[in-house]
């Protein structure tokens, strides 16, 4: 039964009431859930060298197999935004998690390349509502000044799944075989979907675990505008604000405005390139370590986890940097990631063969690549209205997933014709393209504005003009 919104009849004022912190329980749960979901998609990269022995595939065909999931995942984004808006996060999210587990388990039962492809497509469609649901949860459950941090926690889960996957996957393969990887990975998602239904309401006002003080903190005492409609007020940084094109304009509150906004498309294109690089590392690094660096299976498992450990660190640091040091500015982290990744891809062309040194280098690569990741999710939150945020998020995520789908296939073609140096050169080039695209979009921020309704003492408040 749906809980009724909490009614506040106590004479105790919110000023004397200590806020609960249940939103961080919600954050912990969506981190764990998406870690499992990310592991469900990443396990193919660990199993791929063994799948290629059982089902004969060249590099292009192997890359296409990886891309099938991401194509389906990208196609599912806009319909998923509609499902979440129509039926609510709780219903769409929990069903999606169950279907994800089923598709993962079925992958371990395939007997042909065709059935393997069908399972990967099914997994992509099944996972589609998960990022939209989490993004909508962040938008509803966190105040504007914490959205970047919450987004960083979520996107850390995208990278923490691949931290666990190579180590667990290599252990399972060594003990039993590649099929058992998918069968065992299917179990946790079922249990976690039940936990979500029991613990997380679509809105904090419907949760019995949230008190009035936390509700007011989340809304930041704003009655006239939703938190994501508010531009975070920040101290001026004149040189930086000029470089990143900081200015606040009309909030996008219609579907038409979203689909005609270059800011949204520019964000989506940048995410397309950056997620494309991440997808190549996820799908092909285990193969690279086994075939080029000649690592053992267990050595591959530990080293292949290194970029994702770095990515977890980078995502959290990026969210804190954006929220705490840059006053809600999202573009600097995105641009830093793009430039740093250009250099790291060239470094990987001449990478050392020693597992420890290579692990350190690829750890740094993952960290720098991920510093700006949380900003791609948080960026539309100050640009569009709360009601239309799922659609804007779906557009950005669709762009990202299309990039993630294309690059493993392109990598396979490059490997069949040119070799690994061309792959790293290609990733460096698209990261440079990201930086150029980001120069063309604005930073939707109010600068130097304070208001008497500040939700927390000492914090800059929102311009209500």
C-alpha positions as a printed NumPy array, in Angstrom:
array([[  0.   ,   0.   ,   0.   ],
       [  1.275,   3.442,  -0.899],
       [  2.223,   5.493,   2.146],
       [  0.442,   8.754,   2.596],
       [  2.54 ,  11.925,   2.757],
       [  3.734,  12.697,   6.24 ],
       [  1.503,  15.189,   8.081],
       [  3.348,  17.535,  10.443],
       [  1.204,  18.635,  13.369],
       [  3.865,  18.972,  16.054],
       [  4.357,  22.391,  17.566],
       [  8.108,  21.815,  17.505],
       [  9.592,  24.059,  14.858],
       [ 11.903,  22.69 ,  12.181],
       [ 14.639,  24.971,  13.52 ],
       [ 14.745,  22.977,  16.784],
       [ 14.407,  19.579,  15.071],
       [ 17.566,  17.698,  14.085],
       [ 17.258,  16.488,  10.48 ],
       [ 17.255,  12.786,   9.852],
       [ 19.761,  11.58 ,   7.266],
       [ 17.715,   8.914,   5.547],
       [ 18.609,  10.268,   2.092],
       [ 22.089,   8.819,   2.627],
       [ 20.558,   5.422,   3.367],
       [ 18.811,   5.755,   0.007],
       [ 22.149,   6.699,  -1.583],
       [ 23.815,   3.64 ,  -0.064],
       [ 21.087,   1.385,  -1.422],
       [ 21.187,   2.743,  -4.966],
       [ 25.003,   2.481,  -4.873],
       [ 24.802,  -1.218,  -3.964],
       [ 22.046,  -1.923,  -6.487],
       [ 23.804,  -0.261,  -9.376],
       [ 27.093,  -1.914,  -8.421],
       [ 25.349,  -5.236,  -9.041],
       [ 23.787,  -3.979, -12.275],
       [ 27.166,  -2.712, -13.483],
       [ 28.72 ,  -6.076, -12.651],
       [ 25.987,  -7.815, -14.66 ],
       [ 27.004,  -5.866, -17.757],
       [ 30.766,  -5.998, -17.103],
       [ 31.049,  -9.759, -16.674],
       [ 31.028, -10.259, -20.452],
       [ 34.429,  -8.558, -20.709],
       [ 35.953, -11.088, -18.291],
       [ 34.316, -14.041, -20.022],
       [ 34.951, -12.777, -23.575],
       [ 38.321, -14.523, -24.173],
       [ 36.693, -17.834, -23.215],
       [ 33.496, -17.156, -25.151],
       [ 35.589, -16.559, -28.266],
       [ 37.06 , -20.023, -27.923],
       [ 33.617, -21.637, -27.625],
       [ 31.87 , -19.477, -30.249],
       [ 34.327, -18.601, -33.018],
       [ 34.531, -14.77 , -33.336],
       [ 36.986, -12.287, -34.823],
       [ 37.697,  -8.965, -33.102],
       [ 34.945,  -7.058, -34.926],
       [ 32.356,  -9.74 , -34.074],
       [ 33.455,  -9.753, -30.425],
       [ 33.167,  -5.962, -30.315],
       [ 29.711,  -6.154, -31.897],
       [ 28.62 ,  -8.597, -29.176],
       [ 29.602,  -6.067, -26.521],
       [ 27.807,  -3.314, -28.447],
       [ 24.486,  -5.188, -28.612],
       [ 23.829,  -4.61 , -24.919],
       [ 24.619,  -0.909, -25.18 ],
       [ 22.498,  -0.394, -28.285],
       [ 19.488,  -1.928, -26.537],
       [ 20.307,   0.058, -23.396],
       [ 20.438,   3.301, -25.389],
       [ 17.174,   2.575, -27.214],
       [ 15.513,   1.877, -23.855],
       [ 16.357,   5.269, -22.312],
       [ 13.541,   7.457, -23.676],
       [ 10.816,   4.806, -23.146],
       [ 12.23 ,   4.274, -19.645],
       [ 11.829,   7.988, -18.902],
       [  8.158,   7.661, -19.844],
       [  7.749,   4.533, -17.69 ],
       [  9.321,   6.203, -14.66 ],
       [  7.178,   9.314, -15.122],
       [  4.006,   7.256, -15.639],
       [  4.343,   4.543, -12.993],
       [  6.859,   5.98 , -10.532],
       [ 10.395,   4.99 ,  -9.674],
       [  9.551,   2.235,  -7.184],
       [  7.501,   0.125,  -9.583],
       [  9.615,   0.621, -12.719],
       [ 12.919,   0.302, -10.876],
       [ 12.167,  -2.902,  -8.977],
       [ 10.746,  -4.688, -12.034],
       [ 13.769,  -3.603, -14.062],
       [ 16.132,  -5.059, -11.468],
       [ 14.339,  -8.429, -11.488],
       [ 14.418,  -8.594, -15.296],
       [ 18.116,  -7.68 , -15.26 ],
       [ 18.859, -10.64 , -12.998],
       [ 16.836, -12.995, -15.178],
       [ 18.64 , -11.892, -18.357],
       [ 22.006, -12.286, -16.609],
       [ 21.195, -15.806, -15.454],
       [ 19.96 , -16.864, -18.885],
       [ 23.287, -15.772, -20.398],
       [ 24.939, -18.579, -18.452],
       [ 22.629, -21.135, -20.089],
       [ 23.209, -20.278, -23.758],
       [ 24.272, -22.908, -26.247],
       [ 24.857, -20.79 , -29.331],
       [ 26.169, -17.407, -30.406],
       [ 22.677, -16.382, -31.512],
       [ 21.138, -17.061, -28.087],
       [ 24.053, -15.217, -26.475],
       [ 23.24 , -12.165, -28.599],
       [ 19.555, -12.356, -27.639],
       [ 20.451, -12.438, -23.939],
       [ 22.698,  -9.383, -24.276],
       [ 19.936,  -7.461, -26.05 ],
       [ 17.446,  -8.508, -23.349],
       [ 19.869,  -7.348, -20.648],
       [ 20.138,  -3.934, -22.298],
       [ 16.379,  -3.432, -22.383],
       [ 15.99 ,  -4.778, -18.836],
       [ 18.565,  -2.368, -17.366],
       [ 17.208,   0.66 , -19.239],
       [ 15.022,   2.096, -16.434],
       [ 17.71 ,   1.776, -13.74 ],
       [ 19.775,   4.942, -14.406],
       [ 16.645,   7.01 , -15.074],
       [ 15.128,   5.793, -11.811],
       [ 18.26 ,   6.579,  -9.802],
       [ 18.634,  10.004, -11.406],
       [ 15.007,  10.793, -10.588],
       [ 15.573,   9.573,  -7.014],
       [ 18.588,  11.865,  -6.631],
       [ 16.565,  14.757,  -7.993],
       [ 13.755,  14.145,  -5.483],
       [ 15.751,  13.117,  -2.427],
       [ 18.699,  15.546,  -2.36 ],
       [ 18.996,  19.326,  -2.04 ],
       [ 20.595,  21.173,  -4.935],
       [ 23.919,  21.595,  -3.158],
       [ 24.23 ,  17.799,  -2.655],
       [ 23.132,  16.612,  -6.081],
       [ 26.667,  16.505,  -7.486],
       [ 27.867,  14.408,  -4.557],
       [ 24.883,  12.057,  -4.84 ],
       [ 25.45 ,  11.735,  -8.585],
       [ 29.099,  10.951,  -7.87 ],
       [ 28.049,   8.157,  -5.508],
       [ 25.724,   6.722,  -8.156],
       [ 28.308,   6.887, -10.929],
       [ 30.901,   5.371,  -8.603],
       [ 28.676,   2.304,  -8.557],
       [ 28.924,   2.163, -12.367],
       [ 32.679,   1.823, -11.859],
       [ 32.697,  -0.221,  -8.638],
       [ 30.878,  -3.08 , -10.369],
       [ 33.829,  -3.523, -12.746],
       [ 36.183,  -3.419,  -9.742],
       [ 34.578,  -6.568,  -8.374],
       [ 33.83 ,  -8.274, -11.684],
       [ 37.359,  -9.142, -12.925],
       [ 38.43 , -10.477,  -9.521],
       [ 35.252, -12.478,  -8.836],
       [ 34.882, -13.489, -12.48 ],
       [ 38.449, -14.772, -12.765],
       [ 38.025, -16.727,  -9.515],
       [ 34.751, -18.292, -10.681],
       [ 36.167, -19.152, -14.119],
       [ 39.251, -20.744, -12.574],
       [ 37.074, -22.824, -10.228],
       [ 34.143, -23.766, -12.483],
       [ 33.925, -22.043, -15.88 ],
       [ 32.552, -18.991, -17.676],
       [ 28.866, -19.972, -17.501],
       [ 28.87 , -19.953, -13.709],
       [ 29.922, -16.282, -13.752],
       [ 26.523, -15.286, -15.161],
       [ 24.536, -17.737, -13.048],
       [ 26.037, -16.55 ,  -9.747],
       [ 25.878, -12.863, -10.669],
       [ 22.114, -13.166, -11.236],
       [ 21.254, -13.832,  -7.582],
       [ 21.865, -10.517,  -5.721],
       [ 19.638,  -8.388,  -7.969],
       [ 16.492, -10.285,  -6.972],
       [ 17.123,  -9.679,  -3.27 ],
       [ 18.009,  -6.009,  -3.752],
       [ 14.848,  -5.298,  -5.75 ],
       [ 12.836,  -6.374,  -2.704],
       [ 14.942,  -4.107,  -0.475],
       [ 14.205,  -1.125,  -2.739],
       [ 10.443,  -1.69 ,  -2.609],
       [ 10.494,  -1.924,   1.179],
       [ 12.884,   0.948,   1.923],
       [ 12.567,   3.722,  -0.688],
       [  9.508,   5.854,  -1.44 ],
       [  9.244,   7.803,  -4.676],
       [  9.257,  11.036,  -2.685],
       [ 10.815,  11.704,   0.723],
       [  7.497,  13.146,   1.951],
       [  6.023,   9.627,   1.603],
       [  8.712,   7.998,   3.752],
       [  8.145,   7.391,   7.439],
       [ 11.913,   7.518,   8.006],
       [ 12.226,  11.209,   7.05 ],
       [ 11.374,  13.985,   9.508],
       [ 10.241,  17.531,   8.768],
       [ 13.712,  19.027,   9.173],
       [ 15.168,  16.717,   6.55 ],
       [ 12.249,  17.444,   4.227],
       [ 12.898,  21.176,   4.514],
       [ 16.612,  20.633,   4.004],
       [ 15.906,  18.665,   0.835],
       [ 13.575,  21.359,  -0.488],
       [ 15.925,  24.087,   0.78 ],
       [ 12.938,  26.132,   2.028],
       [ 11.891,  26.953,  -1.509],
       [  8.177,  27.029,  -2.142],
       [  8.126,  28.675,  -5.515],
       [ 10.647,  26.611,  -7.43 ],
       [ 11.799,  22.978,  -7.353],
       [ 15.367,  22.353,  -6.247],
       [ 16.513,  21.439,  -9.704],
       [ 14.933,  24.562, -11.109],
       [ 17.135,  26.629,  -8.873],
       [ 20.553,  27.632, -10.061],
       [ 23.045,  27.141,  -7.298],
       [ 24.208,  30.558,  -6.152],
       [ 27.974,  30.676,  -5.956],
       [ 30.799,  33.051,  -5.249],
       [ 32.047,  34.674,  -8.438],
       [ 35.169,  33.249, -10.073],
       [ 35.527,  35.856, -12.829],
       [ 38.159,  34.219, -15.039],
       [ 36.685,  30.739, -14.694],
       [ 33.092,  31.953, -15.143],
       [ 34.045,  33.715, -18.358],
       [ 35.881,  30.652, -19.683],
       [ 33.058,  28.205, -18.936],
       [ 30.35 ,  30.649, -20.115],
       [ 28.494,  30.932, -16.8  ],
       [ 25.047,  32.485, -17.12 ],
       [ 21.525,  31.729, -15.975],
       [ 18.672,  31.758, -18.445],
       [ 15.088,  30.471, -18.553],
       [ 14.488,  27.028, -17.074],
       [ 13.567,  24.44 , -19.704],
       [ 10.102,  23.22 , -18.744],
       [  8.688,  21.658, -21.923],
       [  9.689,  18.635, -23.97 ],
       [ 10.097,  20.846, -27.02 ],
       [ 12.574,  23.095, -25.216],
       [ 14.608,  20.077, -24.13 ],
       [ 14.76 ,  18.643, -27.642],
       [ 15.826,  22.003, -29.116],
       [ 18.475,  22.842, -26.5  ],
       [ 22.097,  22.734, -27.659],
       [ 23.161,  22.669, -24.005],
       [ 21.406,  19.311, -23.594],
       [ 22.759,  17.956, -26.873],
       [ 26.27 ,  19.198, -26.118],
       [ 26.184,  17.482, -22.733],
       [ 24.929,  14.3  , -24.425],
       [ 27.671,  14.419, -27.071],
       [ 30.395,  14.914, -24.472],
       [ 28.995,  12.011, -22.461],
       [ 28.865,   9.976, -25.674],
       [ 32.629,  10.304, -26.161],
       [ 33.593,   9.823, -22.519],
       [ 31.364,   6.806, -21.967],
       [ 32.681,   5.413, -25.247],
       [ 36.194,   5.422, -23.789],
       [ 34.956,   3.794, -20.584],
       [ 33.188,   1.119, -22.635],
       [ 36.364,   0.227, -24.518],
       [ 38.321,  -0.132, -21.284],
       [ 35.576,  -2.278, -19.797],
       [ 35.167,  -4.587, -22.794],
       [ 38.71 ,  -4.904, -24.133],
       [ 41.248,  -4.41 , -21.332],
       [ 40.925,  -8.023, -20.049],
       [ 41.647,  -9.3  , -23.578],
       [ 44.538,  -6.826, -23.931],
       [ 46.085,  -7.985, -20.657],
       [ 45.843, -11.674, -21.586],
       [ 46.926, -11.451, -25.229],
       [ 49.347,  -8.491, -25.335],
       [ 50.725,  -8.187, -21.8  ],
       [ 50.599, -11.989, -21.298],
       [ 49.234, -11.771, -17.759],
       [ 47.838, -14.849, -16.005],
       [ 44.072, -15.157, -15.512],
       [ 44.311, -14.051, -11.884],
       [ 46.831, -11.33 , -12.766],
       [ 44.432, -10.08 , -15.409],
       [ 41.61 , -10.07 , -12.866],
       [ 43.422,  -7.82 , -10.403],
       [ 44.968,  -5.436, -12.942],
       [ 41.713,  -5.118, -14.928],
       [ 40.049,  -3.926, -11.722],
       [ 42.556,  -1.069, -11.257],
       [ 40.945,   1.52 , -13.593],
       [ 37.596,   1.03 , -11.887],
       [ 39.07 ,   1.487,  -8.415],
       [ 40.469,   4.746,  -9.772],
       [ 37.103,   5.559, -11.307],
       [ 35.327,   5.175,  -7.951],
       [ 37.801,   7.607,  -6.403],
       [ 37.464,   9.98 ,  -9.371],
       [ 33.673,  10.021,  -9.295],
       [ 33.483,  10.835,  -5.597],
       [ 36.227,  13.455,  -5.823],
       [ 34.533,  14.995,  -8.855],
       [ 31.194,  15.287,  -7.074],
       [ 32.777,  16.883,  -4.002],
       [ 34.851,  19.221,  -6.16 ],
       [ 31.771,  20.382,  -8.051],
       [ 29.546,  20.841,  -4.981],
       [ 32.013,  22.098,  -2.364],
       [ 34.853,  23.922,  -4.121],
       [ 33.267,  25.111,  -7.355],
       [ 29.872,  26.164,  -5.968],
       [ 27.854,  23.847,  -8.202],
       [ 29.834,  24.453, -11.402],
       [ 29.731,  21.266, -13.467],
       [ 31.753,  22.044, -16.585],
       [ 35.244,  22.383, -15.017],
       [ 35.298,  18.74 , -13.915],
       [ 33.976,  17.586, -17.292],
       [ 36.639,  19.592, -19.129],
       [ 39.43 ,  18.451, -16.797],
       [ 38.518,  14.812, -17.429],
       [ 38.524,  15.302, -21.186],
       [ 41.946,  16.963, -21.301],
       [ 43.565,  14.555, -18.834],
       [ 42.248,  11.531, -20.722],
       [ 43.874,  12.744, -23.939],
       [ 47.252,  12.506, -22.244],
       [ 46.557,   9.208, -20.479],
       [ 45.614,   7.461, -23.726],
       [ 48.986,   8.4  , -25.227],
       [ 50.684,   7.134, -22.063],
       [ 48.956,   3.759, -22.444],
       [ 50.462,   3.307, -25.921],
       [ 53.88 ,   3.009, -24.226],
       [ 52.641,   1.366, -21.021],
       [ 54.932,  -0.896, -18.945],
       [ 54.53 ,  -4.673, -18.928],
       [ 55.096,  -4.972, -15.177],
       [ 51.699,  -5.691, -13.565],
       [ 52.257,  -3.316, -10.629],
       [ 53.383,  -0.378, -12.781],
       [ 50.699,  -1.014, -15.357],
       [ 48.084,  -1.246, -12.605],
       [ 49.187,   2.13 , -11.202],
       [ 49.045,   3.757, -14.639],
       [ 45.615,   2.431, -15.452],
       [ 44.357,   3.334, -11.956],
       [ 45.321,   6.955, -12.658],
       [ 43.654,   6.722, -16.07 ],
       [ 40.376,   5.597, -14.52 ],
       [ 40.492,   8.297, -11.847],
       [ 41.129,  11.174, -14.275],
       [ 38.56 ,   9.889, -16.759],
       [ 35.921,   9.825, -14.024],
       [ 36.439,  13.173, -12.276],
       [ 33.849,  14.745, -14.584],
       [ 31.411,  11.839, -14.826],
       [ 29.029,  12.894, -12.065],
       [ 28.733,  16.326, -13.681],
       [ 27.087,  14.859, -16.79 ],
       [ 24.179,  13.708, -14.638],
       [ 24.049,  16.802, -12.416],
       [ 24.349,  19.307, -15.281],
       [ 20.707,  19.03 , -16.521],
       [ 19.358,  19.29 , -12.959],
       [ 19.876,  23.06 , -12.852],
       [ 18.849,  23.478, -16.482],
       [ 15.382,  21.879, -16.6  ],
       [ 12.277,  21.707, -14.426],
       [ 11.81 ,  18.83 , -12.019],
       [  8.886,  17.414, -14.012],
       [ 10.946,  17.296, -17.211],
       [ 14.225,  16.152, -15.695],
       [ 13.695,  12.42 , -16.472],
       [ 13.353,  13.287, -20.161],
       [ 16.458,  15.512, -20.184],
       [ 18.414,  12.854, -18.316],
       [ 17.239,  10.252, -20.836],
       [ 18.51 ,  12.374, -23.746],
       [ 21.943,  12.74 , -22.135],
       [ 22.098,   9.074, -21.162],
       [ 20.983,   7.979, -24.638],
       [ 23.876,   9.931, -26.125],
       [ 26.263,   8.316, -23.675],
       [ 25.038,   4.797, -24.322],
       [ 25.189,   5.224, -28.097],
       [ 28.833,   6.185, -27.71 ],
       [ 29.362,   3.227, -25.404],
       [ 27.744,   0.95 , -27.99 ],
       [ 29.757,   2.211, -30.956],
       [ 33.277,   2.205, -29.551],
       [ 33.729,  -1.531, -28.732],
       [ 32.742,  -2.365, -32.325],
       [ 35.026,   0.354, -33.719],
       [ 37.8  ,  -1.015, -31.508],
       [ 37.329,  -4.476, -32.998],
       [ 37.648,  -3.068, -36.527],
       [ 40.786,  -1.098, -35.571],
       [ 42.349,  -4.205, -34.02 ],
       [ 41.627,  -6.324, -37.076],
       [ 43.325,  -3.757, -39.328],
       [ 45.818,  -1.638, -37.369],
       [ 46.532,  -2.777, -33.8  ],
       [ 46.329,  -1.459, -30.254],
       [ 48.176,   1.826, -30.801],
       [ 45.385,   2.921, -33.133],
       [ 42.818,   2.09 , -30.438],
       [ 44.481,   4.307, -27.842],
       [ 44.96 ,   7.044, -30.455],
       [ 41.254,   6.859, -31.314],
       [ 40.252,   7.262, -27.664],
       [ 42.59 ,  10.23 , -27.293],
       [ 40.987,  11.893, -30.322],
       [ 37.397,  11.544, -29.11 ],
       [ 38.37 ,  12.847, -25.675],
       [ 39.825,  15.944, -27.357],
       [ 36.515,  16.276, -29.227],
       [ 34.708,  16.212, -25.857],
       [ 36.698,  19.2  , -24.653],
       [ 35.856,  21.186, -27.795],
       [ 32.134,  20.396, -27.49 ],
       [ 32.067,  21.406, -23.817],
       [ 33.449,  24.829, -24.739],
       [ 30.217,  25.506, -26.669],
       [ 27.679,  24.895, -23.884],
       [ 26.9  ,  27.248, -21.004],
       [ 27.194,  26.751, -17.264],
       [ 23.605,  27.366, -15.984],
       [ 24.497,  29.045, -12.702],
       [ 23.562,  32.175, -10.751],
       [ 26.725,  33.764,  -9.403],
       [ 27.065,  35.906,  -6.28 ],
       [ 23.385,  35.894,  -5.299],
       [ 22.309,  35.477,  -1.669],
       [ 18.821,  35.28 ,  -0.25 ],
       [ 17.315,  35.524,   3.225],
       [ 15.733,  32.087,   2.884],
       [ 19.086,  30.313,   2.944],
       [ 18.394,  26.706,   3.929],
       [ 21.636,  26.386,   5.886],
       [ 23.449,  29.18 ,   7.672],
       [ 26.52 ,  30.331,   5.826],
       [ 25.431,  28.754,   2.54 ],
       [ 24.682,  30.921,  -0.488],
       [ 21.034,  30.673,  -1.361],
       [ 19.053,  30.713,  -4.53 ],
       [ 18.085,  33.637,  -6.672],
       [ 14.298,  33.649,  -6.899],
       [ 14.138,  36.396,  -9.493]])
